[in-house]
Amino acid sequence: MLTAGIITEYNPFHNGHRYQIEQTRSELDCSHIISVMSGNFLQRGLPAVCNKFMRAEMAVASGVDAVFELPVVYATASARDFAYAGVDLLNKLNTVDYLVFGAECDDLSLLESVAEILIDEPASFSACLKKNLAEGMSYPSARANAIKSCCPAGADLLKEPNNILAVEYLSALKKTHSSIKPYIIKRTSVGYNSEDITGLICSASAIRHLLQETCLAHISEPDALFKTFYQVLPTASADLLKTDYLHTYPIFEDHLTSILQYCLIMQNDVPDTVDMTEELYNKLKKTKLLQSYAAIAESLKSKDLTQTRINRTLLHFILDIRKNTMSMYKESGWNHYGHILALNRSGSDVIRQIKRNSDLPVFTKPADGIRFLSDTGRLLFEQDIKATRLYNTAVYAAYKTELPDDFTARLPVRS
């Protein structure tokens, strides 16, 4: 039995994701595919457009055998921590043979060369990075520029988001001495952030943009939107989105506005929030409170801080993800459980193998699984529970729909 793992967000699950799954099965001849997926909040520091159980169901309806949740503290972290946590979880399941990922570059040796630089940090790289940061560059730009000093061929590599994650996956595999082998499926169609919809495959960004534009236009019966769903999404994904439109989704950052405003009113001192600096907090406290979440985030942007970094910081602030607890989670072994969000009946063999081999408690029902967790594992899982409930409050405020939490949700199972 050959098993591939994919670390993903599926926001939402579209034809490009289905293509990756189909290629993984055909090129690797693997019998099973499992996914480690972000929950209700994402690596860009934003809420998912629809809830984690719906997105997980989309995946298992289109060929994934099981979807595990990446804990929210890692799902909303930097690319480095996001990738490391995903690889660590796959490692600890002791069942995965390949880590499959998409990238704009499919030159594995070049990507591995850049990964080695980031792991070893030779003197020329460190000096250039330090100089770039001192000159006010954002960290991603400073790092990409510093790569030139050690690997000219990789100079433009880190300008593409999937290449960045690919390098971080390779770094994580090496750092953890993983037996999992990397496998690249090159992205050949649209760009990660492209908002164009012209064929059967488009980016998730384009789908979210279309959703947002449709909502802003207050179109309650959007035939054109639904037609696009069935063009660029697998039928199961399109069916779920059509059924729940303006009922449980879409959710965007501005749906978190009142939560952010409340947190700002109640906070008196610089919080111990991951990614928060005293300078950024002071700037945040001076912003106009009565404006949207997106407007507050936009007002904080500067030359040395990317919008994504600011978005992550604000999200960590409202989710109460703290530096001291984040350090504790990492120091105690990163992942402490495997929470399954959805299953495909055809994957029963791989689930049995995972449960036999896993170094972690693996569960579908949190009420049963939580009693097997360590104290640190419970704290980590409580962050996921709190994140789900916060997301659900945003859904209720927007659509007056009560979504189930982690303890009451029905596990999506597809054939």
Coordinates of C-alpha atoms in Angstrom, one line a residue:
M1 CA 0.0 0.0 0.0
L2 CA 1.5 3.3 -1.2
T3 CA 0.2 6.5 0.5
A4 CA 0.7 10.1 -0.5
G5 CA 0.2 13.1 1.7
I6 CA -0.8 16.7 0.7
I7 CA -0.6 19.7 2.9
T8 CA -3.3 22.2 1.8
E9 CA -6.0 24.7 2.5
Y10 CA -8.7 23.9 -0.1
N11 CA -10.2 27.4 0.0
P12 CA -12.3 26.1 -1.7
F13 CA -11.6 22.8 -3.4
H14 CA -11.4 23.3 -7.2
N15 CA -10.5 21.6 -10.4
G16 CA -6.8 22.3 -9.9
H17 CA -6.9 20.4 -6.6
R18 CA -8.7 17.5 -8.3
Y19 CA -6.0 17.5 -11.1
Q20 CA -3.3 17.3 -8.4
I21 CA -5.1 14.3 -6.8
E22 CA -5.6 12.5 -10.2
Q23 CA -1.9 13.1 -11.2
T24 CA -0.7 11.9 -7.8
R25 CA -2.6 8.6 -8.2
S26 CA -1.5 8.1 -11.8
E27 CA 2.1 9.2 -11.6
L28 CA 2.9 7.6 -8.3
D29 CA 0.5 4.7 -8.6
C30 CA -0.5 5.3 -5.0
S31 CA -3.4 3.5 -3.4
H32 CA -4.3 6.2 -0.9
I33 CA -4.1 10.0 -0.4
I34 CA -4.5 11.8 2.9
S35 CA -4.6 15.6 3.4
V36 CA -3.5 17.8 6.2
M37 CA -5.7 20.8 5.8
S38 CA -6.0 24.2 7.6
G39 CA -9.2 24.6 9.6
N40 CA -11.3 27.7 9.7
F41 CA -8.4 30.2 9.5
L42 CA -5.6 30.3 7.0
Q43 CA -1.9 30.9 6.5
R44 CA -2.6 34.3 4.9
G45 CA -4.1 35.5 8.2
L46 CA -7.7 35.4 6.9
P47 CA -10.8 33.3 7.6
A48 CA -11.6 30.5 5.2
V49 CA -14.4 31.4 2.8
C50 CA -16.4 28.4 4.0
N51 CA -16.0 26.2 7.1
K52 CA -13.6 23.4 7.6
F53 CA -16.1 20.6 7.6
M54 CA -17.5 21.7 4.2
R55 CA -14.1 22.0 2.7
A56 CA -13.0 18.6 4.0
E57 CA -16.1 17.1 2.6
M58 CA -15.3 18.6 -0.8
A59 CA -11.9 16.9 -0.7
V60 CA -13.1 13.4 0.2
A61 CA -15.8 13.6 -2.4
S62 CA -13.1 14.1 -5.0
G63 CA -10.6 11.4 -4.2
V64 CA -8.9 12.2 -0.8
D65 CA -9.2 9.3 1.6
A66 CA -9.0 11.3 4.8
V67 CA -8.6 14.9 5.8
F68 CA -6.7 15.8 9.0
E69 CA -6.9 19.2 10.5
L70 CA -3.7 21.2 10.9
P71 CA -3.9 22.9 14.3
V72 CA -4.9 26.6 14.0
V73 CA -1.7 27.9 15.7
Y74 CA 0.3 26.4 12.8
A75 CA -2.3 26.9 10.0
T76 CA -2.1 30.7 10.6
A77 CA 1.7 30.8 11.1
S78 CA 4.5 31.8 8.7
A79 CA 5.2 29.6 5.7
R80 CA 8.1 28.0 7.6
D81 CA 6.0 26.9 10.6
F82 CA 3.0 26.0 8.4
A83 CA 5.2 23.6 6.4
Y84 CA 7.1 22.2 9.3
A85 CA 3.9 21.5 11.3
G86 CA 2.3 19.8 8.3
V87 CA 5.4 17.6 7.6
D88 CA 5.6 16.8 11.3
L89 CA 2.0 15.6 11.4
L90 CA 2.5 13.4 8.3
N91 CA 5.7 12.0 9.8
K92 CA 4.0 11.0 13.0
L93 CA 1.2 9.1 11.2
N94 CA 4.0 6.7 10.1
T95 CA 2.0 5.7 7.0
V96 CA 2.9 8.3 4.4
D97 CA 5.4 7.5 1.6
Y98 CA 5.3 10.7 -0.5
L99 CA 4.7 14.4 0.2
V100 CA 3.1 15.8 -2.9
F101 CA 3.0 19.5 -3.5
G102 CA 2.5 21.9 -6.4
A103 CA 5.2 24.5 -7.4
E104 CA 5.9 26.9 -10.2
C105 CA 9.3 25.3 -10.5
D106 CA 9.7 21.6 -10.8
D107 CA 13.5 21.5 -10.6
L108 CA 13.8 19.5 -7.4
S109 CA 17.6 19.8 -7.2
L110 CA 17.3 23.6 -7.4
L111 CA 14.6 23.8 -4.8
E112 CA 16.6 21.6 -2.5
S113 CA 19.7 23.8 -3.0
V114 CA 17.7 26.8 -1.8
A115 CA 16.3 24.8 1.1
E116 CA 19.9 23.9 2.1
I117 CA 20.8 27.6 2.2
L118 CA 17.9 28.4 4.4
I119 CA 18.8 25.5 6.8
D120 CA 22.5 26.1 7.0
E121 CA 22.5 29.9 6.5
P122 CA 26.0 30.4 5.2
A123 CA 27.8 33.6 6.2
S124 CA 27.3 35.4 2.9
F125 CA 23.5 34.7 3.1
S126 CA 23.2 35.9 6.7
A127 CA 25.2 39.0 6.1
C128 CA 23.1 39.9 3.0
L129 CA 19.9 39.2 4.9
K130 CA 20.9 41.3 7.8
K131 CA 21.8 44.2 5.5
N132 CA 18.5 44.0 3.6
L133 CA 16.5 44.0 6.8
A134 CA 18.5 47.0 8.2
E135 CA 17.6 48.9 5.0
G136 CA 13.9 48.4 5.7
M137 CA 13.0 45.5 3.4
S138 CA 10.2 43.1 4.5
Y139 CA 11.5 39.7 5.6
P140 CA 10.3 37.8 2.5
S141 CA 11.9 40.3 0.1
A142 CA 15.1 40.5 2.2
R143 CA 15.4 36.7 2.2
A144 CA 14.7 36.3 -1.5
N145 CA 17.3 38.9 -2.3
A146 CA 19.9 37.2 0.0
I147 CA 19.5 33.9 -1.9
K148 CA 21.3 35.6 -4.8
S149 CA 24.5 35.7 -2.9
C150 CA 24.6 31.9 -2.6
C151 CA 22.5 30.6 -5.4
P152 CA 22.1 32.9 -8.4
A153 CA 19.9 30.4 -10.2
G154 CA 17.5 30.6 -7.3
A155 CA 17.3 34.3 -7.3
D156 CA 13.7 34.6 -8.5
L157 CA 12.5 31.3 -7.0
L158 CA 11.1 32.8 -3.8
K159 CA 9.0 35.4 -5.7
E160 CA 6.3 32.7 -6.3
P161 CA 4.2 31.6 -3.3
N162 CA 4.1 27.9 -4.1
N163 CA 7.9 27.8 -4.6
I164 CA 8.2 29.3 -1.1
L165 CA 6.1 26.6 0.4
A166 CA 8.0 23.9 -1.7
V167 CA 11.3 25.1 -0.3
E168 CA 9.9 25.1 3.3
Y169 CA 8.5 21.5 2.8
L170 CA 11.9 20.3 1.6
S171 CA 13.6 22.1 4.6
A172 CA 11.1 20.5 7.0
L173 CA 11.7 17.0 5.5
K174 CA 15.4 17.4 6.0
K175 CA 15.2 18.9 9.5
T176 CA 13.0 16.1 10.7
H177 CA 15.1 13.4 9.0
S178 CA 11.9 12.2 7.4
S179 CA 11.6 9.1 5.3
I180 CA 8.9 10.7 3.3
K181 CA 9.9 11.4 -0.3
P182 CA 9.0 14.8 -2.0
Y183 CA 7.2 14.8 -5.3
I184 CA 6.4 17.9 -7.3
I185 CA 3.5 18.4 -9.6
K186 CA 4.2 21.5 -11.6
R187 CA 1.6 24.3 -11.7
T188 CA 1.1 24.9 -15.4
S189 CA -2.1 26.9 -15.6
V190 CA -3.0 30.1 -13.7
G191 CA -1.0 31.9 -11.1
Y192 CA -1.7 31.5 -7.4
N193 CA -3.1 35.0 -7.0
S194 CA -4.7 35.3 -10.5
E195 CA -8.3 36.5 -10.5
D196 CA -9.0 35.4 -14.0
I197 CA -11.6 32.7 -14.8
T198 CA -11.2 31.6 -18.4
G199 CA -11.1 27.9 -18.4
L200 CA -11.8 24.8 -16.3
I201 CA -9.0 25.5 -13.9
C202 CA -8.6 28.8 -12.0
S203 CA -7.0 29.8 -8.8
A204 CA -8.9 29.7 -5.4
S205 CA -8.2 33.5 -5.3
A206 CA -10.3 34.0 -8.4
I207 CA -13.2 32.0 -6.9
R208 CA -13.1 34.0 -3.7
H209 CA -12.9 37.3 -5.6
L210 CA -15.9 36.3 -7.6
L211 CA -17.8 35.4 -4.5
Q212 CA -16.9 38.7 -2.8
E213 CA -17.9 40.7 -5.9
T214 CA -21.2 38.9 -6.1
C215 CA -22.0 39.5 -2.5
L216 CA -21.1 43.2 -2.7
A217 CA -23.6 43.5 -5.5
H218 CA -26.3 42.0 -3.2
I219 CA -27.2 39.3 -5.8
S220 CA -29.2 36.7 -3.9
E221 CA -29.9 34.4 -6.8
P222 CA -26.6 34.5 -8.7
D223 CA -27.1 32.2 -11.7
A224 CA -23.8 33.4 -13.3
L225 CA -21.9 32.5 -10.0
F226 CA -23.4 29.0 -9.9
K227 CA -22.7 28.5 -13.5
T228 CA -19.0 29.3 -12.8
F229 CA -19.0 26.9 -9.9
Y230 CA -19.9 24.0 -12.1
Q231 CA -17.2 25.2 -14.6
V232 CA -14.2 25.4 -12.3
L233 CA -15.1 23.2 -9.4
P234 CA -15.8 19.4 -9.1
T235 CA -19.6 18.8 -9.1
A236 CA -19.5 17.8 -5.4
S237 CA -17.9 21.1 -4.4
A238 CA -20.2 23.1 -6.6
D239 CA -23.3 21.3 -5.1
L240 CA -22.2 22.1 -1.6
L241 CA -21.5 25.8 -2.4
K242 CA -24.7 26.2 -4.3
T243 CA -26.8 24.7 -1.5
D244 CA -25.2 26.7 1.4
Y245 CA -24.7 30.1 -0.5
L246 CA -25.7 33.0 1.9
H247 CA -26.6 30.4 4.5
T248 CA -23.2 29.4 6.0
Y249 CA -20.8 31.2 3.7
P250 CA -19.0 33.2 2.2
I251 CA -17.0 34.5 5.1
F252 CA -14.4 37.3 4.7
E253 CA -12.2 39.3 7.0
D254 CA -14.8 42.1 7.4
H255 CA -17.1 39.6 9.1
L256 CA -14.5 39.7 12.0
T257 CA -14.7 43.4 12.4
S258 CA -16.8 43.5 15.6
I259 CA -14.6 40.9 17.2
L260 CA -11.4 42.9 16.4
Q261 CA -13.0 46.1 17.7
Y262 CA -14.0 44.4 20.9
C263 CA -10.5 43.0 21.5
L264 CA -8.9 46.4 20.8
I265 CA -11.3 48.1 23.3
M266 CA -10.5 45.5 26.0
Q267 CA -6.7 45.4 25.5
N268 CA -4.7 47.8 27.7
D269 CA -1.1 46.7 27.3
V270 CA 1.0 45.2 24.6
P271 CA -0.3 41.7 24.2
D272 CA 1.9 38.6 24.1
T273 CA 0.5 37.9 20.6
V274 CA 2.5 35.9 18.1
D275 CA 4.0 38.3 15.5
M276 CA 2.9 41.4 17.5
T277 CA 5.6 44.0 18.2
E278 CA 5.3 47.0 20.5
E279 CA 5.6 49.3 17.5
L280 CA 2.8 47.5 15.6
Y281 CA 0.6 47.4 18.7
N282 CA 1.0 51.2 19.3
K283 CA 0.2 51.9 15.7
L284 CA -2.8 49.6 15.9
K285 CA -4.2 51.4 19.0
K286 CA -4.0 54.7 17.2
T287 CA -6.0 53.5 14.2
K288 CA -9.6 54.6 13.8
L289 CA -11.6 52.0 15.6
L290 CA -14.9 52.4 13.7
Q291 CA -13.9 51.1 10.4
S292 CA -13.8 47.6 8.8
Y293 CA -11.3 44.9 9.6
A294 CA -9.8 45.2 6.2
A295 CA -9.4 48.9 6.5
I296 CA -7.7 48.6 9.9
A297 CA -5.3 46.0 8.4
E298 CA -4.6 48.2 5.4
S299 CA -3.8 51.2 7.6
L300 CA -1.0 49.3 9.3
K301 CA 0.9 48.4 6.1
S302 CA 4.4 49.7 5.8
K303 CA 7.6 49.1 3.8
D304 CA 8.9 46.5 6.2
L305 CA 5.7 44.7 7.0
T306 CA 3.7 42.8 4.4
Q307 CA 0.0 42.8 4.4
T308 CA 0.0 39.1 5.0
R309 CA 2.2 39.5 8.1
I310 CA -0.2 42.2 9.4
N311 CA -3.2 40.0 8.7
R312 CA -1.6 37.1 10.6
T313 CA -0.9 39.3 13.6
L314 CA -4.4 40.6 13.8
L315 CA -5.8 37.1 13.5
H316 CA -3.4 35.9 16.2
F317 CA -4.6 38.8 18.4
I318 CA -8.3 37.9 18.1
L319 CA -7.7 34.2 18.5
D320 CA -5.4 34.8 21.5
I321 CA -2.5 32.8 20.1
R322 CA 0.4 33.8 22.3
K323 CA 4.2 33.7 22.0
N324 CA 4.8 31.8 25.2
T325 CA 2.2 29.0 24.4
M326 CA 3.4 28.8 20.8
S327 CA 7.0 28.2 22.1
M328 CA 5.7 25.6 24.4
Y329 CA 3.8 23.7 21.6
K330 CA 7.0 23.7 19.5
E331 CA 9.3 22.7 22.3
S332 CA 7.0 19.8 23.4
G333 CA 7.0 18.3 19.9
W334 CA 4.7 20.4 17.7
N335 CA 1.8 18.0 17.0
H336 CA 0.0 16.1 19.7
Y337 CA -3.0 14.5 17.9
G338 CA -4.5 13.8 14.5
H339 CA -8.1 15.2 14.3
I340 CA -9.9 13.7 11.2
L341 CA -12.4 16.1 9.7
A342 CA -13.7 13.9 6.9
L343 CA -13.3 10.4 5.5
N344 CA -13.8 8.5 2.2
R345 CA -15.2 5.0 2.7
S346 CA -12.6 3.6 0.2
G347 CA -9.9 4.8 2.6
S348 CA -10.7 2.5 5.5
D349 CA -7.5 0.5 5.0
V350 CA -5.2 3.5 5.3
I351 CA -7.1 4.7 8.4
R352 CA -6.7 1.3 10.1
Q353 CA -3.0 1.4 9.2
I354 CA -2.6 5.0 10.6
K355 CA -4.3 4.0 13.8
R356 CA -2.0 1.0 14.2
N357 CA 1.2 2.9 13.4
S358 CA 0.6 6.5 14.5
D359 CA 2.7 8.1 17.2
L360 CA -0.3 10.4 18.0
P361 CA -3.8 9.8 19.2
V362 CA -6.0 9.8 16.1
F363 CA -9.7 10.5 16.4
T364 CA -12.8 11.6 14.6
K365 CA -14.8 12.3 17.7
P366 CA -13.2 15.0 19.9
A367 CA -15.2 13.9 22.9
D368 CA -13.6 10.5 22.7
G369 CA -10.1 11.6 21.6
I370 CA -9.5 14.4 24.0
R371 CA -9.1 12.1 27.0
F372 CA -6.0 10.5 25.4
L373 CA -4.2 13.9 25.0
S374 CA -1.4 15.2 27.2
D375 CA -1.9 18.5 29.0
T376 CA -0.1 20.3 26.2
G377 CA -2.2 18.4 23.6
R378 CA -5.4 19.5 25.3
L379 CA -4.2 23.2 25.3
L380 CA -3.4 22.9 21.6
F381 CA -6.7 21.3 20.8
E382 CA -8.6 23.9 22.9
Q383 CA -7.2 26.6 20.5
D384 CA -8.8 24.7 17.6
I385 CA -12.1 24.5 19.5
K386 CA -12.0 28.2 20.3
A387 CA -11.2 29.1 16.7
T388 CA -14.1 27.0 15.4
R389 CA -16.5 28.8 17.8
L390 CA -15.2 32.2 16.9
Y391 CA -15.6 31.4 13.2
N392 CA -19.2 30.2 13.9
T393 CA -20.1 33.4 15.6
A394 CA -19.0 35.3 12.5
V395 CA -21.3 32.9 10.4
Y396 CA -24.2 33.5 12.8
A397 CA -23.8 37.3 12.7
A398 CA -23.7 37.2 8.9
Y399 CA -26.4 34.6 8.1
K400 CA -28.2 33.8 11.4
T401 CA -27.1 30.1 10.9
E402 CA -25.9 28.1 13.8
L403 CA -23.0 25.9 12.7
P404 CA -22.0 22.9 14.8
D405 CA -18.8 23.1 16.8
D406 CA -16.0 20.4 16.9
F407 CA -18.0 18.3 19.4
T408 CA -21.4 18.4 17.6
A409 CA -20.4 18.4 14.0
R410 CA -21.4 15.4 11.9
L411 CA -18.3 13.7 10.4
P412 CA -18.6 14.0 6.6
V413 CA -18.1 10.5 5.0
R414 CA -18.2 10.0 1.2
S415 CA -18.1 7.0 -1.0

